[in-house]
Coordinates of C-alpha atoms and ligand atoms in Angstrom, one line a residue:
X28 CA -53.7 -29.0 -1.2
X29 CA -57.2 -28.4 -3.7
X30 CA -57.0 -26.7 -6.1
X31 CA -59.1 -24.3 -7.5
X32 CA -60.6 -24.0 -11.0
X33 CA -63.0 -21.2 -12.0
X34 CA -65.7 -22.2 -15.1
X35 CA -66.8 -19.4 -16.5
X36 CA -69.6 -19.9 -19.4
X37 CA -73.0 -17.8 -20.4
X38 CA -74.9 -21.2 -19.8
X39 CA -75.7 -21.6 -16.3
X40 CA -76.0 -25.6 -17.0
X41 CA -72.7 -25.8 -18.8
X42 CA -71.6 -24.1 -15.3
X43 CA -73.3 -26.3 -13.1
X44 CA -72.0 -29.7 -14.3
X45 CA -68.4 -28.8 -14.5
X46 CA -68.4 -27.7 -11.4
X47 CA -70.4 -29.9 -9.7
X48 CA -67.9 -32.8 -10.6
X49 CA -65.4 -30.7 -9.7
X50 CA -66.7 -30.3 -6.5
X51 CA -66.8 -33.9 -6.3
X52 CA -63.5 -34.4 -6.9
X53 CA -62.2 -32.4 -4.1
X54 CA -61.4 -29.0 -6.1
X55 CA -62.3 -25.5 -4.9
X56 CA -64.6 -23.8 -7.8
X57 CA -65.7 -20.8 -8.7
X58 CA -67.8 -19.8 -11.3
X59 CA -68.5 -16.4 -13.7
X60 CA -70.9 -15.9 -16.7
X61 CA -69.7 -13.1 -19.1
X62 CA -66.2 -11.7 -20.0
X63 CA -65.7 -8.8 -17.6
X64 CA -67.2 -11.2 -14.4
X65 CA -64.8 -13.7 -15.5
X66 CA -61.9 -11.5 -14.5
X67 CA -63.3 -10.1 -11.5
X68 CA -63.4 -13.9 -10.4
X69 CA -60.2 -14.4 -11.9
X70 CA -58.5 -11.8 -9.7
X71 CA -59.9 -12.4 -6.3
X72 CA -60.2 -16.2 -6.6
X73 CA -57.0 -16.5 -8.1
X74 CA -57.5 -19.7 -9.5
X75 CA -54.9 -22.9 -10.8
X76 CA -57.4 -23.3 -13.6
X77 CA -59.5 -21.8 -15.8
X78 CA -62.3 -23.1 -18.6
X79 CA -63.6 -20.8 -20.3
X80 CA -66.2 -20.6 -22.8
X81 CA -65.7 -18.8 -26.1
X82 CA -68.8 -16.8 -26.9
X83 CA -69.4 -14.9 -23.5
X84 CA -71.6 -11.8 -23.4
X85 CA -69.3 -8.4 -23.1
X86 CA -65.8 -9.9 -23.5
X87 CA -65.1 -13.0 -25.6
X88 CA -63.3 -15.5 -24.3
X89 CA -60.0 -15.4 -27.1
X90 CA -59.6 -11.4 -25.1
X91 CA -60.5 -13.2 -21.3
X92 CA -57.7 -15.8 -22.7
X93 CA -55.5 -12.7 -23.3
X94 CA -56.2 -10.7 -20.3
X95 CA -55.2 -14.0 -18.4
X96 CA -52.0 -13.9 -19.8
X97 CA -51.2 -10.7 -19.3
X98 CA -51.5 -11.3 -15.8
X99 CA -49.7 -14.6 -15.5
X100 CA -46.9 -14.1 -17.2
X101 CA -45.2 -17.4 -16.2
X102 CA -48.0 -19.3 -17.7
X103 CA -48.9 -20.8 -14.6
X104 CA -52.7 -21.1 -15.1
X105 CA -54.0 -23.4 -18.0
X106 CA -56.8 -21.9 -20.0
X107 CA -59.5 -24.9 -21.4
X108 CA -61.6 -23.3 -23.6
X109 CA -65.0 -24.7 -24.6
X110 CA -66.6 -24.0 -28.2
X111 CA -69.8 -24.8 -29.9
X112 CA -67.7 -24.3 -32.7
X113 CA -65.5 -27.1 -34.3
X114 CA -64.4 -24.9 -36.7
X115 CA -60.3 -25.2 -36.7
X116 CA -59.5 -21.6 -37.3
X117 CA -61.1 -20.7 -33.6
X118 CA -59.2 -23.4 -32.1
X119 CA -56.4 -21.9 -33.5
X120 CA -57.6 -18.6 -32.1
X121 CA -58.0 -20.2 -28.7
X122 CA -54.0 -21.5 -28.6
X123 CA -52.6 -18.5 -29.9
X124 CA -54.6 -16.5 -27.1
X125 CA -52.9 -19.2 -25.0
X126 CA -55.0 -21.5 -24.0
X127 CA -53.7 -25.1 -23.4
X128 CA -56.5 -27.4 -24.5
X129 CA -59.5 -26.8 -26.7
X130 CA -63.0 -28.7 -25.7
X131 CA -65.9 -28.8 -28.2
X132 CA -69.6 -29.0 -27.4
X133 CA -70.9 -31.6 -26.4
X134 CA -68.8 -32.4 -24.1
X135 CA -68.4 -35.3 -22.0
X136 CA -68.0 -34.1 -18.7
X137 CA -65.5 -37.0 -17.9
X138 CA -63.3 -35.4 -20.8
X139 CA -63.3 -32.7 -19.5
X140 CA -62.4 -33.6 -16.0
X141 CA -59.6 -35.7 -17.3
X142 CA -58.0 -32.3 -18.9
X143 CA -57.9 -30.5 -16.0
X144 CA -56.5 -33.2 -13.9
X145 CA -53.9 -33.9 -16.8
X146 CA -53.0 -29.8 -17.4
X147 CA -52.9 -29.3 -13.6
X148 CA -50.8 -31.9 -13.0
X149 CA -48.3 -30.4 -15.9
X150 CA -48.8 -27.0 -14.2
X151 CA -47.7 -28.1 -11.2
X152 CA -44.6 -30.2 -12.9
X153 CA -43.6 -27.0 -14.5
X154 CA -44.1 -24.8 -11.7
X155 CA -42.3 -26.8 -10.1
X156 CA -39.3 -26.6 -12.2
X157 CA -39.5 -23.0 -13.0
X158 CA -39.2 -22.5 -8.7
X159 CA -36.1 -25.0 -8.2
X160 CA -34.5 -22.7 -11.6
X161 CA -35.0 -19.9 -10.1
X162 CA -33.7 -21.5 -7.1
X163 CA -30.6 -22.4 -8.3
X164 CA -30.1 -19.1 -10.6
X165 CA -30.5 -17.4 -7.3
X166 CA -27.8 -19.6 -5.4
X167 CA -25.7 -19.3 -8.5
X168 CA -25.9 -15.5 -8.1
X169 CA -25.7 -15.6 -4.1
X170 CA -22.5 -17.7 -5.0
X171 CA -21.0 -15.2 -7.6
X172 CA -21.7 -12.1 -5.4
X173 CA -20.0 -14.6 -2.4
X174 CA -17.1 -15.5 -4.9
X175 CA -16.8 -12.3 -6.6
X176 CA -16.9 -10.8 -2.7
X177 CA -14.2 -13.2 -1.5
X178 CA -11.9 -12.6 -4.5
X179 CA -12.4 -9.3 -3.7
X180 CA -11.1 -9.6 -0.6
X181 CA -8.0 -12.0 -1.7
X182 CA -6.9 -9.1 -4.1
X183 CA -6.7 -6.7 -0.9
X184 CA -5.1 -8.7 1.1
X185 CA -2.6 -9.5 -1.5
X186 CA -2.3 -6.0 -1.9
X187 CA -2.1 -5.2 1.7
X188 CA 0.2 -8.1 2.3
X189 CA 2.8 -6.6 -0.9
X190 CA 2.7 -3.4 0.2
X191 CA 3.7 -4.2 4.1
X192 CA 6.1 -6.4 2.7
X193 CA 7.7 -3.8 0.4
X194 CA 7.6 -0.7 3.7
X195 CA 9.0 -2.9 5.8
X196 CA 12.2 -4.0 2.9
X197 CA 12.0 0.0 2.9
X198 CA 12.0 0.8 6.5
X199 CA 14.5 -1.6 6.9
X200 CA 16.6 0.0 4.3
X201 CA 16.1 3.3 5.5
X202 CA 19.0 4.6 7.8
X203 CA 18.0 8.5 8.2
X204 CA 15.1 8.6 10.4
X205 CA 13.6 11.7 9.5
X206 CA 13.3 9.7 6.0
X207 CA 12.0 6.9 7.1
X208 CA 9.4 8.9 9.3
X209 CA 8.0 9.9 6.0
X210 CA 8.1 7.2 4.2
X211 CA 6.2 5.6 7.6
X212 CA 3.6 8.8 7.1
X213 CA 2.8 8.6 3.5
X214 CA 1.9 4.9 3.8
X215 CA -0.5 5.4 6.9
X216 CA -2.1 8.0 4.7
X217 CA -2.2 6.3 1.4
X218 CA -3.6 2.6 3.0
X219 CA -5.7 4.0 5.6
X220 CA -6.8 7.6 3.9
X221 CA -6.1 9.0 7.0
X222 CA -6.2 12.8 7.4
X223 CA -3.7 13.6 10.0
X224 CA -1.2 11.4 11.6
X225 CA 1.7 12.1 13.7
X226 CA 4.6 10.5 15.8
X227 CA 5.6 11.0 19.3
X228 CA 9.3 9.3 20.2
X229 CA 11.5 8.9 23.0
X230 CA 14.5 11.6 21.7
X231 CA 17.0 10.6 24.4
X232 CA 17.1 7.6 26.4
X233 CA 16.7 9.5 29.8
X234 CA 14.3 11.9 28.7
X235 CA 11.0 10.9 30.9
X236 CA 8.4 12.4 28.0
X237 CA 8.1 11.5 24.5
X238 CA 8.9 14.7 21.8
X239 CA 6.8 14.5 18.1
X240 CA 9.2 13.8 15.6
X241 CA 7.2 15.1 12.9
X242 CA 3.1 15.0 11.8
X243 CA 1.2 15.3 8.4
X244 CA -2.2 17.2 8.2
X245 CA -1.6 19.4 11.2
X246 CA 0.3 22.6 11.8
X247 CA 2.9 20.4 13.4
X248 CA 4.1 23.8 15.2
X249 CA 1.8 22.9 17.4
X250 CA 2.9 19.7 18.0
X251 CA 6.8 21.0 19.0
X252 CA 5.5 22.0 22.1
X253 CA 3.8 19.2 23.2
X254 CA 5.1 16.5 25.7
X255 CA 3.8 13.1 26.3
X256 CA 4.3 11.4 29.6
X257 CA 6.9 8.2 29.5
X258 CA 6.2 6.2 32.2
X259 CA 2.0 7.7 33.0
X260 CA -0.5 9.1 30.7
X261 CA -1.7 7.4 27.5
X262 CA 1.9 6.1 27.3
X263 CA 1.2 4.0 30.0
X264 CA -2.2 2.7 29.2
X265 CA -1.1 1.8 25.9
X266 CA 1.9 -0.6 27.5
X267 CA -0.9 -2.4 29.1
X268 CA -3.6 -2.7 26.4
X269 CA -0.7 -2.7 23.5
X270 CA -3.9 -2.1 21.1
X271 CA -5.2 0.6 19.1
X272 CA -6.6 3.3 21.9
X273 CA -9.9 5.8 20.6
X274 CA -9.0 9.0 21.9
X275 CA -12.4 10.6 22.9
X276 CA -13.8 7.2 24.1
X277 CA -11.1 6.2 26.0
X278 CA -12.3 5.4 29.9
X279 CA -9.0 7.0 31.2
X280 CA -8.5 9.6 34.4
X281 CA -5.9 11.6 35.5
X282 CA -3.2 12.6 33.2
X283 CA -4.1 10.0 30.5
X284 CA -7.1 11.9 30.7
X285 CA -5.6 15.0 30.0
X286 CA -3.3 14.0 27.7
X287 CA -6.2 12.2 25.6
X288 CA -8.3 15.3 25.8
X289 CA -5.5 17.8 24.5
X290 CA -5.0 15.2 21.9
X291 CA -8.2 14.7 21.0
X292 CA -8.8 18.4 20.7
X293 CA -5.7 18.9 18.2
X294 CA -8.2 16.4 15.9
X295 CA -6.5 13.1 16.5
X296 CA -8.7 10.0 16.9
X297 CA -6.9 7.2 17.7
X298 CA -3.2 6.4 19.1
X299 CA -0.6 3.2 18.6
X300 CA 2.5 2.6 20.5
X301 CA 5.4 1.8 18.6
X302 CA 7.4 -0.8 21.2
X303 CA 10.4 -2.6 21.1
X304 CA 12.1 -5.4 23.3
X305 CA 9.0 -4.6 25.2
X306 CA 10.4 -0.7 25.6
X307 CA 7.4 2.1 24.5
X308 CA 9.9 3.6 21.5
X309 CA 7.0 5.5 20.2
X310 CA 3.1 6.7 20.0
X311 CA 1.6 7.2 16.8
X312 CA -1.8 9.4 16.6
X313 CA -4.2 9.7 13.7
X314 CA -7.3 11.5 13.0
X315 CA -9.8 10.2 11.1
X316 CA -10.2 9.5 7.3
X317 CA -10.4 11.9 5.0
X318 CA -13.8 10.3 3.2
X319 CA -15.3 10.7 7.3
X320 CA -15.9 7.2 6.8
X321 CA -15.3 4.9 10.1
X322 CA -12.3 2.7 10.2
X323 CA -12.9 -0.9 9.8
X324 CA -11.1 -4.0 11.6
X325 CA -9.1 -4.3 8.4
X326 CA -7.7 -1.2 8.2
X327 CA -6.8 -1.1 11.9
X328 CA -5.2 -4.6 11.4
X329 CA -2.7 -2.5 8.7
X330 CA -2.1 0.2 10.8
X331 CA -0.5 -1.9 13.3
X332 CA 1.0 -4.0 10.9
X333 CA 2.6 -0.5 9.4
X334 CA 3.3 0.4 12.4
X335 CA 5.3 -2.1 13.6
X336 CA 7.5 -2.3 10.7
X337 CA 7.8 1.1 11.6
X338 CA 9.3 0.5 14.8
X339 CA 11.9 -2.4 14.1
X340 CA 12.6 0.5 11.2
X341 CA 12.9 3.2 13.4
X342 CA 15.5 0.6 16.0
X343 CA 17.2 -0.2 13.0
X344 CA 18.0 3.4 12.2
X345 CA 18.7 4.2 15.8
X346 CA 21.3 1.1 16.2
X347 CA 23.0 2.3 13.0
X348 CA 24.0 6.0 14.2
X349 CA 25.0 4.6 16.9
X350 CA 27.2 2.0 15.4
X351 CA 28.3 5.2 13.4
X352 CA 29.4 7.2 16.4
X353 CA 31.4 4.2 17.0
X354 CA 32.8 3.9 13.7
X355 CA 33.7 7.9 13.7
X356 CA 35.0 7.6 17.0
X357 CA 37.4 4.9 15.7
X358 CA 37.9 6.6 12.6
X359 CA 39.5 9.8 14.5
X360 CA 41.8 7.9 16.9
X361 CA 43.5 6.7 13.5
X362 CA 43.5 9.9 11.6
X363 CA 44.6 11.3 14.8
X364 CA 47.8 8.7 14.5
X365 CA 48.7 9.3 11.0
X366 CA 48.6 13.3 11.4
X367 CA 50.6 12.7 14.4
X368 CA 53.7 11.6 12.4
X369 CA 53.1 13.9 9.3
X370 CA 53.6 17.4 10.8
X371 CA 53.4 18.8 7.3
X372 CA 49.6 17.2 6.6
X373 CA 48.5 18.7 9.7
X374 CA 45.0 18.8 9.3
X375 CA 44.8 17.8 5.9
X376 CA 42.6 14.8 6.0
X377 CA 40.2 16.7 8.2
X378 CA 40.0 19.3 5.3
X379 CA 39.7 16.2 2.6
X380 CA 36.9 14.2 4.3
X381 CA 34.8 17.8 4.7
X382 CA 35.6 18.8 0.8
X383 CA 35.0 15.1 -0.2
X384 CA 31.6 15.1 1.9
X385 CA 30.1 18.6 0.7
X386 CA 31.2 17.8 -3.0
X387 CA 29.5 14.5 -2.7
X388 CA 25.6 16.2 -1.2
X389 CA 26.5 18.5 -3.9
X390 CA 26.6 15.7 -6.2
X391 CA 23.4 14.8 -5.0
X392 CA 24.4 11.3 -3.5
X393 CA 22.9 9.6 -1.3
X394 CA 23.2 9.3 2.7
X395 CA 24.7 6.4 2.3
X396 CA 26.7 7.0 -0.6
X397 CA 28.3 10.1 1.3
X398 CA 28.9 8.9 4.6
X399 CA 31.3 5.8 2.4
X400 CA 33.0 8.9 0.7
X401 CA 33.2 10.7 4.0
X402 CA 34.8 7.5 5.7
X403 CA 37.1 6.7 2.8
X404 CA 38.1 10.7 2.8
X405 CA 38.9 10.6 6.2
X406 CA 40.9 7.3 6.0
X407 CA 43.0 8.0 2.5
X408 CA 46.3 8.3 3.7
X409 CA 45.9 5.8 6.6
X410 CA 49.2 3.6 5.1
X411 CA 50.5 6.1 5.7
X412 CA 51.5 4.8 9.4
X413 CA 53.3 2.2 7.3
X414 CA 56.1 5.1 5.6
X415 CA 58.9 6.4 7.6
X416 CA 59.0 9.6 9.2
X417 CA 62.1 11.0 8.0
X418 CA 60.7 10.4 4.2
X419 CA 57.1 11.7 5.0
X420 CA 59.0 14.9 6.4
X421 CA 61.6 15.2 4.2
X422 CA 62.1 19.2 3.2
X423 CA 63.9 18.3 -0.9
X424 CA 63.4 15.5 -3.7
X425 CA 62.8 11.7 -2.6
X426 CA 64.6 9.2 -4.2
X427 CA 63.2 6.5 -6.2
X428 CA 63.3 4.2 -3.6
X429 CA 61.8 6.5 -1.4
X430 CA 59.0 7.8 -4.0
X431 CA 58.0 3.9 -3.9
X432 CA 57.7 3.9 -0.2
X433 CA 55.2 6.9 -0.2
X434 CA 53.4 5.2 -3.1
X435 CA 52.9 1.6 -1.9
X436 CA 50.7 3.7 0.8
X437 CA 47.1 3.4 -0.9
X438 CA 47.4 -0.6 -0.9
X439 CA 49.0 -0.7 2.7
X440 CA 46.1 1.5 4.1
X441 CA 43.6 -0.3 2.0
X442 CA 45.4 -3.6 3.9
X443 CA 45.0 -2.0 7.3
X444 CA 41.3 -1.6 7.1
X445 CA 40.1 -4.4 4.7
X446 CA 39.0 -6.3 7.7
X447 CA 37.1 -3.9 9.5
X448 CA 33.6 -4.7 8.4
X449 CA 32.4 -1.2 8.9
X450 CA 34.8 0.1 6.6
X451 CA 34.1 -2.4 4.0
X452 CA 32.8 0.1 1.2
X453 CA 35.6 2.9 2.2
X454 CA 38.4 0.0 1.6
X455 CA 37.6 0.8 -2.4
X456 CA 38.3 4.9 -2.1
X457 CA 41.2 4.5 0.1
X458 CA 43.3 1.8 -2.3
X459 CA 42.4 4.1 -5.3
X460 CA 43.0 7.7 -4.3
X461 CA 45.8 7.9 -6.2
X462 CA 44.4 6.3 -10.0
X463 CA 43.7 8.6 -13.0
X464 CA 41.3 8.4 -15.2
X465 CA 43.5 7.7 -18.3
X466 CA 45.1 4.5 -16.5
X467 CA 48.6 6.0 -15.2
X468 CA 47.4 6.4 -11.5
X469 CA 48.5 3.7 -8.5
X470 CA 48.5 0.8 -7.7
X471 CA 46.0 -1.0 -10.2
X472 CA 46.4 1.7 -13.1
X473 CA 42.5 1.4 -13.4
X474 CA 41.0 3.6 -16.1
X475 CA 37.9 6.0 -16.4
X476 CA 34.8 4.6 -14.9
X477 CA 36.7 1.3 -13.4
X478 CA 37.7 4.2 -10.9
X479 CA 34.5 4.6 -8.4
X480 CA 33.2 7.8 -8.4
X481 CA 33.9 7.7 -4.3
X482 CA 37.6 7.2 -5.7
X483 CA 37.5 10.2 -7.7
X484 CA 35.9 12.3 -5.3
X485 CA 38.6 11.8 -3.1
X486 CA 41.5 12.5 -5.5
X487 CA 39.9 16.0 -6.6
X488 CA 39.6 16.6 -3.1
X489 CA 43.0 15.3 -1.8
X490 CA 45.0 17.0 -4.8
X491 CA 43.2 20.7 -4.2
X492 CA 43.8 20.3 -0.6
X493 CA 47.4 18.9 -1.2
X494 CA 47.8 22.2 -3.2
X495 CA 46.5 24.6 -1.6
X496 CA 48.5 23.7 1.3
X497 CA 52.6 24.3 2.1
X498 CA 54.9 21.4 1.5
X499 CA 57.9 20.5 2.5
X500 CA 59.4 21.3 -1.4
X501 CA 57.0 24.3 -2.3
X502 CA 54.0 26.8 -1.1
X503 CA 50.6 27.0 -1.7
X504 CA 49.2 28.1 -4.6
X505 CA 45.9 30.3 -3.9
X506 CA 42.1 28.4 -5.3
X507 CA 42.1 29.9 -8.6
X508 CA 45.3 29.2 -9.1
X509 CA 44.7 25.6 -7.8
X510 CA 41.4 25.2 -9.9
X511 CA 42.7 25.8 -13.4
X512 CA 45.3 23.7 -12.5
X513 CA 42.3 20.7 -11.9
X514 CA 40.4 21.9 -14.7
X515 CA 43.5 21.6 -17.0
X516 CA 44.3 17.9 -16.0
X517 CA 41.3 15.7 -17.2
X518 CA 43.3 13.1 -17.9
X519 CA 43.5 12.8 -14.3
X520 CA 40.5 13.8 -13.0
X521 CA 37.1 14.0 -12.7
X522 CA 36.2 17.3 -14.3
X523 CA 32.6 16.9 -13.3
X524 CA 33.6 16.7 -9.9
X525 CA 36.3 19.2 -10.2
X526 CA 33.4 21.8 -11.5
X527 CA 31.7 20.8 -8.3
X528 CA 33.9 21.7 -6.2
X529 CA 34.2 24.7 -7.7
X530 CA 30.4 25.8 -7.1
X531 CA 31.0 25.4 -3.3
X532 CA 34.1 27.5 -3.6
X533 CA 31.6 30.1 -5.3
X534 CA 28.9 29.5 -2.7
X535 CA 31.6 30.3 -0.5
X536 CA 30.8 26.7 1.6
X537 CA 34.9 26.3 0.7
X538 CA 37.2 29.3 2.1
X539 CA 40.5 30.1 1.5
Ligands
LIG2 FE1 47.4 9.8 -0.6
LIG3 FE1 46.3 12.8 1.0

């Protein structure tokens, strides 16, 4: 490609040579005569080169050199200037205005040619350079906005990744439902920023609708009423598409269409089923983000991830009460058996297992924790089946003998359930029902805190009700009578759980 030079000097024949043999060379050229023309030409012709004269009428050429400059600030354009004037201070001038080379008249126009073609073929070297810099400083930036994007991206699904991983080691731990429902709600909310959210489930097996189990962001009041198809309606669509449903969008007739109108009126968005062993358990409905921004793929990805976590939680829970009911079930078949022989304990271990239960949910135990201690309550005197009638309903004093009949019966009943895995963790309260805390108890003699608490939850419970009741070798003393008794044996007992106790008795949760 030519390039283009403009010559600008006050002598029209200085003008005409140059650019003549530039001409002649192949370049493009332009030409100017005074200071103020010279940047007219300057800025329509744009040139690759400029010589330029010093002494030009209106504008010198050290301020032409300036102007120049100003306007190409990468130094692009080499400026040759021309002087009559050897003098070295104007040379000086000349560079420090920036010009490249300095020419003196005379000149040989062959000099002068061989400048230009030298300085434009540096130009072009250095333009050059400055263009694959800025080249690669752009890529380099592209690739740190890429990298800084990607790692970005790495972080969140890090984050998302740890935070499924720990709700799903929390659903999975959750047994209450109702729990784990919020647990499921508060993690929709806080990874998706969703503003409302709600859960439909399947309450009973036969029940051909699906009930809400609870909502967030909604007067769930609402929500009691409403009934959601099983086998038609959204329920059914989403069985087929098993995908995240929009509400208002949806191309759905009949009662899906209803359905996802009514829903879509109450504010929700979008819907999810929850399904298991290819069984609808659940539909989960949320409206849209609080920040009104639109969901991206990313967060829908999470929400079904959350929500199927949410579902093998939700089975897990369900399996458990019903393993429960199985374990109660059993439970009362064997208190049943022990009370049958005792006619004097009638009801007793019905009585311990409720005391032992509301003093531990006063004790603020867990649901866990409490349905041990209700298990273990229930179960205390099960060795009992292993002592003789005629000593368990003797009317006056046992023997010795006898006395270590009745109590070998913590270790025997502890034996006759230490292999029933459900009643694993009440094994521990029924073997130590009978310790104290300052070591004299049975069988193990364990002291203080080597008893569990379960343990000593029981034996407040199993000693008030033992004393509040008639035995075969005294009456019953009346509560207060029976609390100072408690309260006066720490060495035995728990006090903290005796004073416990004693709050329900004043709540009036435990009647005479
Ligand atoms: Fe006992
Ligand atoms: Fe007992």
């Amino acid at each position: 490609m030519s390039k283009n030079v403009l010559v600008v000097d006050d002598d029209p024949n200085v003008v005409e040579i140059i650019t003549e043999s530039l001409k002649n060379k192949g370049y493009e050229t332009d030409s100017a005569y005074d200071g103020i023309a010279a940047m007219e030409r300057y800025d329509s012709f744009k040139p690759d080169l400029v010589v330029l004269d010093v002494a030009l009428p209106f504008r010198d050429g050290f301020r032409v050199c300036d102007e120049i400059r100003a306007r190409d600030v990468n130094n692009d354009v080499p400026v040759i200037m021309i002087s009559g004037n050897s003098i070295p201070d104007r040379m000086l001038m000349g560079f420090n205005s920036g010009a490249q080379d300095f020419i003196r008249k005379p000149f040989s126009v062959k000099e002068v040619l061989a400048k230009i073609d030298n300085l434009l073929a540096q130009a072009d070297g250095k333009k050059n350079l400055r263009e694959q810099k800025e080249f690669l400083e752009d890529e380099i930036q592209k690739g740190q906005a890429d990298y800084k994007r990607i790692n970005r991206e790495i972080k969140k699904k890090v984050l998302d990744l740890k935070t499924l991983f720990s709700l799903s080691q929390d659903l999975n731990r959750l047994r209450d439902p109702e729990e784990l429902i919020h647990v499921f709600f508060l993690t929709v909310i806080g990874q998706l920023g969703v503003g409302t959210i709600s859960l439909f489930c399947v309450e009973n097996e036969g029940d051909p609708y699906l009930s809400c189990a609870g909502g967030k962001g909604l007067r769930t009041g609402i929500l009691q009423t409403v009934r959601l198809q099983r086998e038609t309606g959204i329920a059914k669509l989403l069985m087929k598409k098993h995908d995240v449903m929009e509400l208002g969008r949806a191309r759905v007739w009949g009662e899906a269409e209803r359905e996802a109108t009514f829903l879509h009126n109450l504010g929700f968005r979008y819907c999810y089923p929850l399904v298991m062993n290819s069984v609808l358990t659940g539909i989960v409905l949320i409206g849209g983000k609080i920040s009104r921004q639109p969901y991206t793929r990313n967060d829908f990805e999470m929400f079904k991830s959350i929500c199927t976590s949410a579902a093998t939680g939700l089975e897990n829970s369900r399996l458990y009460a019903e393993l429960q009911s199985t374990y109660l079930s059993t439970i009362k078949v064997l208190v049943s058996t022990i009370e049958a022989k005792d006619a004097y304990t009638r009801g007793h271990t019905d009585r311990v297992a409720r005391y032992a239960r509301l003093i531990a949910e006063e004790m603020g135990m867990s649901k866990e924790e409490r349905d041990t201690v209700s298990f273990g309550a229930a179960l205390h005197d099960i060795g009992k089946l292993g002592v003789y009638e005629n000593i368990l309903n003797k009317p006056g004093e046992l023997t010795e003998i006898e006395w270590e009949v009745v109590r070998s019966h913590p270790e025997v009943g502890a034996n006759i359930i230490k292999n029933m895995k459900f009643l694993e963790s009440a094994c521990d309260l029924v073997r130590h029902h009978h310790e104290r805390l300052d070591g004299k108890g049975y069988p193990d003699g364990l002291k203080g805190d080597e008893i569990s608490i379960g343990a000593r939850i029981v034996a407040v419970a199993d000693s008030f009700d033992a004393m509040t009741s008639n035995r075969p070798y005294r009456m019953a003393h009346d509560y207060s009578d029976a609390i100072s008794q408690l309260r006066r044996q720490g060495e035995k007992f728990d006090l903290d759980v005796v004073e416990n106790l004693v709050k329900l008795i004043e709540r009036g949760e435990i009647q005479e």
